[in-house]
PDB file of C-alpha atoms in Angstrom:
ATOM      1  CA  UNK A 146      -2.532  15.818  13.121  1.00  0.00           C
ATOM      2  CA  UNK A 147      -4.333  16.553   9.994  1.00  0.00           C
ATOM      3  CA  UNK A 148      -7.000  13.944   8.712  1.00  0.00           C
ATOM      4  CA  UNK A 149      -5.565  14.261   5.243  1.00  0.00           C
ATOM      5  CA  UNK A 150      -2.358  12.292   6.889  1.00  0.00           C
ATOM      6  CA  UNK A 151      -4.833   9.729   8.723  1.00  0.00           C
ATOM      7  CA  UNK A 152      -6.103   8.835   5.604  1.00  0.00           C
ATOM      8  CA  UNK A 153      -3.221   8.767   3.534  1.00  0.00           C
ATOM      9  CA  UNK A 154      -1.979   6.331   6.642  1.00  0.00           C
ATOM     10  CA  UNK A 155      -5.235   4.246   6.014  1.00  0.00           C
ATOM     11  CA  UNK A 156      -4.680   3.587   2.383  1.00  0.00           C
ATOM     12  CA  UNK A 157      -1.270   2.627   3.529  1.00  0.00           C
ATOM     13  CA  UNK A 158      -2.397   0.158   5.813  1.00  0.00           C
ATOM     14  CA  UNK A 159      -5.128  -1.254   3.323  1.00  0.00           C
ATOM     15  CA  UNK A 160      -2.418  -1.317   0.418  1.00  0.00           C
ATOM     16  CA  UNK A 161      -0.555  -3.855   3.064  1.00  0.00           C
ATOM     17  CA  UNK A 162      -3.311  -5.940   3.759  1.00  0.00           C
ATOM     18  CA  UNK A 163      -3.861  -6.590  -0.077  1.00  0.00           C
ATOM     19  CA  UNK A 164      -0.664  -8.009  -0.302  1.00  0.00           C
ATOM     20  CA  UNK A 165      -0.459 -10.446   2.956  1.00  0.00           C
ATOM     21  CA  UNK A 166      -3.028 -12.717   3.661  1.00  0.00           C
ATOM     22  CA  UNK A 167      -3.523 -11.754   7.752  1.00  0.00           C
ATOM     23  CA  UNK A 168      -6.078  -9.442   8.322  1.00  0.00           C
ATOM     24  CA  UNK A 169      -3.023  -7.237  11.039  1.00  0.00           C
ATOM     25  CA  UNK A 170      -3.363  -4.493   8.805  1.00  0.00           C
ATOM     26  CA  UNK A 171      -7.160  -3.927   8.160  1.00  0.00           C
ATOM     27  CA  UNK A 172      -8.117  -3.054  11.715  1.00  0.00           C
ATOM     28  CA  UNK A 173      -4.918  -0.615  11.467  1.00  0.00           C
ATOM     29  CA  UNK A 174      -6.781   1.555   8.548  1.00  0.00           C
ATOM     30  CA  UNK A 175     -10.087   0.488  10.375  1.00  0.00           C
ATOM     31  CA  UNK A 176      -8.546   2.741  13.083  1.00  0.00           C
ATOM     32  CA  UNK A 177      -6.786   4.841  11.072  1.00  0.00           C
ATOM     33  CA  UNK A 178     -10.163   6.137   9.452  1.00  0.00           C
ATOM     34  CA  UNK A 179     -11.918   6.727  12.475  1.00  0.00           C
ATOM     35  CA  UNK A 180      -8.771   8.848  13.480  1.00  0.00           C
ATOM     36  CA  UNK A 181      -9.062  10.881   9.852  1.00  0.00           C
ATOM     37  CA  UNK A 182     -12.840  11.484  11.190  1.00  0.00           C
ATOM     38  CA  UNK A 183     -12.111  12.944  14.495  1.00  0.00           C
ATOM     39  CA  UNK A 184      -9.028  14.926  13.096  1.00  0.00           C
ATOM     40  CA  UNK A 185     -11.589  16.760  10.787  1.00  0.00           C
ATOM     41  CA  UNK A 186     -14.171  17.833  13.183  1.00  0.00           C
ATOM     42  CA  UNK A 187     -11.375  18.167  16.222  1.00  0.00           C
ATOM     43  CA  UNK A 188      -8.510  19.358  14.316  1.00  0.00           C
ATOM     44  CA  UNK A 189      -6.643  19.895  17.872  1.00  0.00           C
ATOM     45  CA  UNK A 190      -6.948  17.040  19.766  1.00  0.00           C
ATOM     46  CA  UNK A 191      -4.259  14.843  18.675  1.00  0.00           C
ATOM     47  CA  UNK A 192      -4.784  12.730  21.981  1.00  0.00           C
ATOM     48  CA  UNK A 193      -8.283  12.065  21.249  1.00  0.00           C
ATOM     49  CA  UNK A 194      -6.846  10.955  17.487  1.00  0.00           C
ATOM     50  CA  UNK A 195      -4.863   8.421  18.608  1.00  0.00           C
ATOM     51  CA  UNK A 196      -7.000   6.911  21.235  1.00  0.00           C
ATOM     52  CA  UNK A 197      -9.720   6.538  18.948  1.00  0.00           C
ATOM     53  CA  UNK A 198      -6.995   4.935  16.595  1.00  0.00           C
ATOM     54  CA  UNK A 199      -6.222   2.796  18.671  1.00  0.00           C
ATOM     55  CA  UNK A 200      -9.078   1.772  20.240  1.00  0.00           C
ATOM     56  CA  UNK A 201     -10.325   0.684  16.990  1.00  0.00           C
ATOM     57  CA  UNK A 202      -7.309  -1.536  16.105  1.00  0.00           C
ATOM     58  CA  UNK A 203      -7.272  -3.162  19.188  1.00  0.00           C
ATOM     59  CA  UNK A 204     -11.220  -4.026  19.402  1.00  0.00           C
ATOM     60  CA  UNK A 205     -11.531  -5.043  16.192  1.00  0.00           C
ATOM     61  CA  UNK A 206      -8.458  -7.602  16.583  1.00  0.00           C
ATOM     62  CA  UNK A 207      -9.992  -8.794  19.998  1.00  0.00           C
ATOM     63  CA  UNK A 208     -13.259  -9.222  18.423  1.00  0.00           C
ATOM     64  CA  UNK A 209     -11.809 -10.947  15.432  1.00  0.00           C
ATOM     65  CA  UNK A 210     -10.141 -13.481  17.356  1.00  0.00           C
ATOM     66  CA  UNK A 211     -12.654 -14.070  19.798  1.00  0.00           C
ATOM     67  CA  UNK A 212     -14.717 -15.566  16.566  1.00  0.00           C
ATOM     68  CA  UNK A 213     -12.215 -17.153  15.331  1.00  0.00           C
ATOM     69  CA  UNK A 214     -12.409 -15.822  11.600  1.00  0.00           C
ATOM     70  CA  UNK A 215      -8.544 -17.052   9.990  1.00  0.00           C
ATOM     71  CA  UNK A 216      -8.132 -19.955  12.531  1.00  0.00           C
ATOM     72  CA  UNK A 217      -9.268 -22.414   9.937  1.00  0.00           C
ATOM     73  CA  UNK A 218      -6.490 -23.777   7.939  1.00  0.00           C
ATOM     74  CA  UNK A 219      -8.217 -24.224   4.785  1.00  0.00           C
ATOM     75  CA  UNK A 220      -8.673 -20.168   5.050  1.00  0.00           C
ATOM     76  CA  UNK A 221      -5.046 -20.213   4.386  1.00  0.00           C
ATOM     77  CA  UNK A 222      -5.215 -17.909   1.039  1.00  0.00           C
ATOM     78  CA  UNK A 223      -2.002 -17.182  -0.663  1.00  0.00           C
ATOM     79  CA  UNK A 224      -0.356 -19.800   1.315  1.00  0.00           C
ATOM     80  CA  UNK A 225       1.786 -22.601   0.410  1.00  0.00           C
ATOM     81  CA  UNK A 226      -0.771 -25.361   2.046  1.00  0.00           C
ATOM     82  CA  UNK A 227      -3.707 -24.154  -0.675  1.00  0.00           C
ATOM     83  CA  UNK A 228      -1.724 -25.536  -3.420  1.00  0.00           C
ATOM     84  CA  UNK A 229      -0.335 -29.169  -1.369  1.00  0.00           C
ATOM     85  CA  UNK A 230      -2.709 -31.689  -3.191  1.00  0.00           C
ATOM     86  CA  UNK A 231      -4.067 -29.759  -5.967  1.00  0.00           C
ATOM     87  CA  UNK A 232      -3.992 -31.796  -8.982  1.00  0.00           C
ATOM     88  CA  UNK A 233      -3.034 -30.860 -12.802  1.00  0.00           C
ATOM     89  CA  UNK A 234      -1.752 -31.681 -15.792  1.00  0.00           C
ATOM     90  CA  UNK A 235       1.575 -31.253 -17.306  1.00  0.00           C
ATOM     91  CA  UNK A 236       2.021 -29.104 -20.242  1.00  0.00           C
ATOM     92  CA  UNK A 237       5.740 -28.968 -20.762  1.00  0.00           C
ATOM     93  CA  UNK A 238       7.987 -31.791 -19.795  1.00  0.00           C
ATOM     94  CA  UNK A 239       9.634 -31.334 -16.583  1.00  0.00           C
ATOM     95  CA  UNK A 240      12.218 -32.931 -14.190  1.00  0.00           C
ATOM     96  CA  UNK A 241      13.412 -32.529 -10.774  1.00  0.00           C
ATOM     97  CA  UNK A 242      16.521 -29.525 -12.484  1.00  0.00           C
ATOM     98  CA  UNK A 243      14.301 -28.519 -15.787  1.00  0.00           C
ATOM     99  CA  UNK A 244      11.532 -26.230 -14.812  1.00  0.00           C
ATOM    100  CA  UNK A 245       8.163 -26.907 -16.934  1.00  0.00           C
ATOM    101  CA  UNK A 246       4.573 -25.471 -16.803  1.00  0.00           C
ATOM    102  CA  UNK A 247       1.621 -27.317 -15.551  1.00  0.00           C
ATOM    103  CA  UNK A 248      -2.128 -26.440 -15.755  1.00  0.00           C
ATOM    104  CA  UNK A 249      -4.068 -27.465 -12.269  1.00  0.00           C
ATOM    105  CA  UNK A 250      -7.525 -28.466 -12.238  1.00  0.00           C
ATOM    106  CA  UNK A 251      -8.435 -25.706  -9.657  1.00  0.00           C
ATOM    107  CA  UNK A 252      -7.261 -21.679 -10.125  1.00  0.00           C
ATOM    108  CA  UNK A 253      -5.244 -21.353  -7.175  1.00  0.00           C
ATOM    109  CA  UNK A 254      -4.419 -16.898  -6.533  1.00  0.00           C
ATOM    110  CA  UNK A 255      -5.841 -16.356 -10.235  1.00  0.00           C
ATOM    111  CA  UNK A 256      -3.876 -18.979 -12.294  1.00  0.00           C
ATOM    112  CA  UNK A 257      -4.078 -22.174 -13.507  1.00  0.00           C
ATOM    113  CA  UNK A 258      -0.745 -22.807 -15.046  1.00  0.00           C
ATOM    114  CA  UNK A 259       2.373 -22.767 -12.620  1.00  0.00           C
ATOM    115  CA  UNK A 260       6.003 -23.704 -13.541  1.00  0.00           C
ATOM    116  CA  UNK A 261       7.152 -26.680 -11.811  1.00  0.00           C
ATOM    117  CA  UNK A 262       9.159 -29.055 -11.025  1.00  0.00           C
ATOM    118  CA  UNK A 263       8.802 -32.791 -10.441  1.00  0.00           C
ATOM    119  CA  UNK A 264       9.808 -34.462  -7.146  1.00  0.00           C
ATOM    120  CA  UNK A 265      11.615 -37.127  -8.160  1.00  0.00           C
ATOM    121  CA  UNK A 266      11.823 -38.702 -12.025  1.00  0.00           C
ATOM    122  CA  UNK A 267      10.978 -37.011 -15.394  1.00  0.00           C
ATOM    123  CA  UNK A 268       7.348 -36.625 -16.027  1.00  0.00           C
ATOM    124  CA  UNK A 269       6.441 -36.059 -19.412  1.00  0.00           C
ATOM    125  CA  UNK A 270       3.750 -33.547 -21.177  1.00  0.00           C
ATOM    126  CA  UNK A 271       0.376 -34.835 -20.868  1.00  0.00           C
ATOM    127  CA  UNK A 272       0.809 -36.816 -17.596  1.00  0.00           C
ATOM    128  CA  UNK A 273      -1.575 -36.186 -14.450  1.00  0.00           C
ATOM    129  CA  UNK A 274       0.232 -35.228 -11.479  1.00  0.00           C
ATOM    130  CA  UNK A 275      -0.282 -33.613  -7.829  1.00  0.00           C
ATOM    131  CA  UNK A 276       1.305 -30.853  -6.243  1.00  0.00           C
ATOM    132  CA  UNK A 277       3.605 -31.931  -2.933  1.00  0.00           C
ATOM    133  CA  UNK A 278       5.549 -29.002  -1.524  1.00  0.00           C
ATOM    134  CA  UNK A 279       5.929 -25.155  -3.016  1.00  0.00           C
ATOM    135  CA  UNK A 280       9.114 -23.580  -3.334  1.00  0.00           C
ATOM    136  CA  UNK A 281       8.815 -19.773  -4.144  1.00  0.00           C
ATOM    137  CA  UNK A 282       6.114 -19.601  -6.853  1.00  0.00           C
ATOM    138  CA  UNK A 283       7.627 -23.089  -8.424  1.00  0.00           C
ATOM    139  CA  UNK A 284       5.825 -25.883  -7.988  1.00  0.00           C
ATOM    140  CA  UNK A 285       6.922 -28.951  -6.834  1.00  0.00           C
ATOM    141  CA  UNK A 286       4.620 -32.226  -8.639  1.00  0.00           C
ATOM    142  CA  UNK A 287       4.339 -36.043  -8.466  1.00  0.00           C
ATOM    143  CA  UNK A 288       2.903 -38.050 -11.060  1.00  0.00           C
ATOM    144  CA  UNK A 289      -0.307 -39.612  -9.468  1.00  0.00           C
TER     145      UNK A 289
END
């Protein structure tokens, strides 16, 4: 197999990785690279290719569990249990069926302000509040 296609399969893998917060798909390009490396100076040995592939994916998992990097749950990033107990400020009135936009005291994935949606009750603009559950990207608030 050509390296150009083992790295074209790497930037693949990395793309995926940016967008879900697991580390599965970093030891994949990991691998994937090494792969691209050994297709370029052994342009014939697909065998040799894919064992280095997947040798690579599969000690780099091992060794990432066996340290137990992700196995805290406050390494949860771009999860919904970052955001449970954040707490903000409202900035347009909201109610548990009128979406609204509040502004939290910490940036959570980039942003401070998050539509929402209050638990239970109207809560009006200016009013402190915490964040209980997450439903999609809509937030769902208490007043404290």
């Amino acid at each position: 197999m050509s390296y150009f296609i083992w790295l074209m399969l790497a930037v693949a893998a990395f793309v995926v990785e940016m967008t879900l917060p697991t580390f599965f798909a970093l030891f994949a390009g990991i691998g994937f690279i090494f792969a691209a490396s050994a297709a370029f100076f052994f342009p014939d040995s697909l065998v040799l290719q894919l064992i280095i592939a997947s040798v690579f994916m599969v000690f780099g998992a091992i060794i990432f569990k066996k340290r137990g990097f992700g196995d805290d749950p406050r390494d949860a990033v771009g999860t919904h249990n970052e955001f449970i107990g954040i707490g903000g400020m409202v900035k347009t009135a909201l109610s548990p069926h009128q979406e609204g936009e509040v502004e939290l005291y910490e940036a959570i994935v980039g942003s401070r302000h998050w539509p929402a949606v209050s638990e239970d009750g109207e809560i009006n603009e200016g009013t402190e509040i915490q964040v209980v559950k997450l439903n999609g990207n809509t937030l769902i608030v208490e007043k404290i």
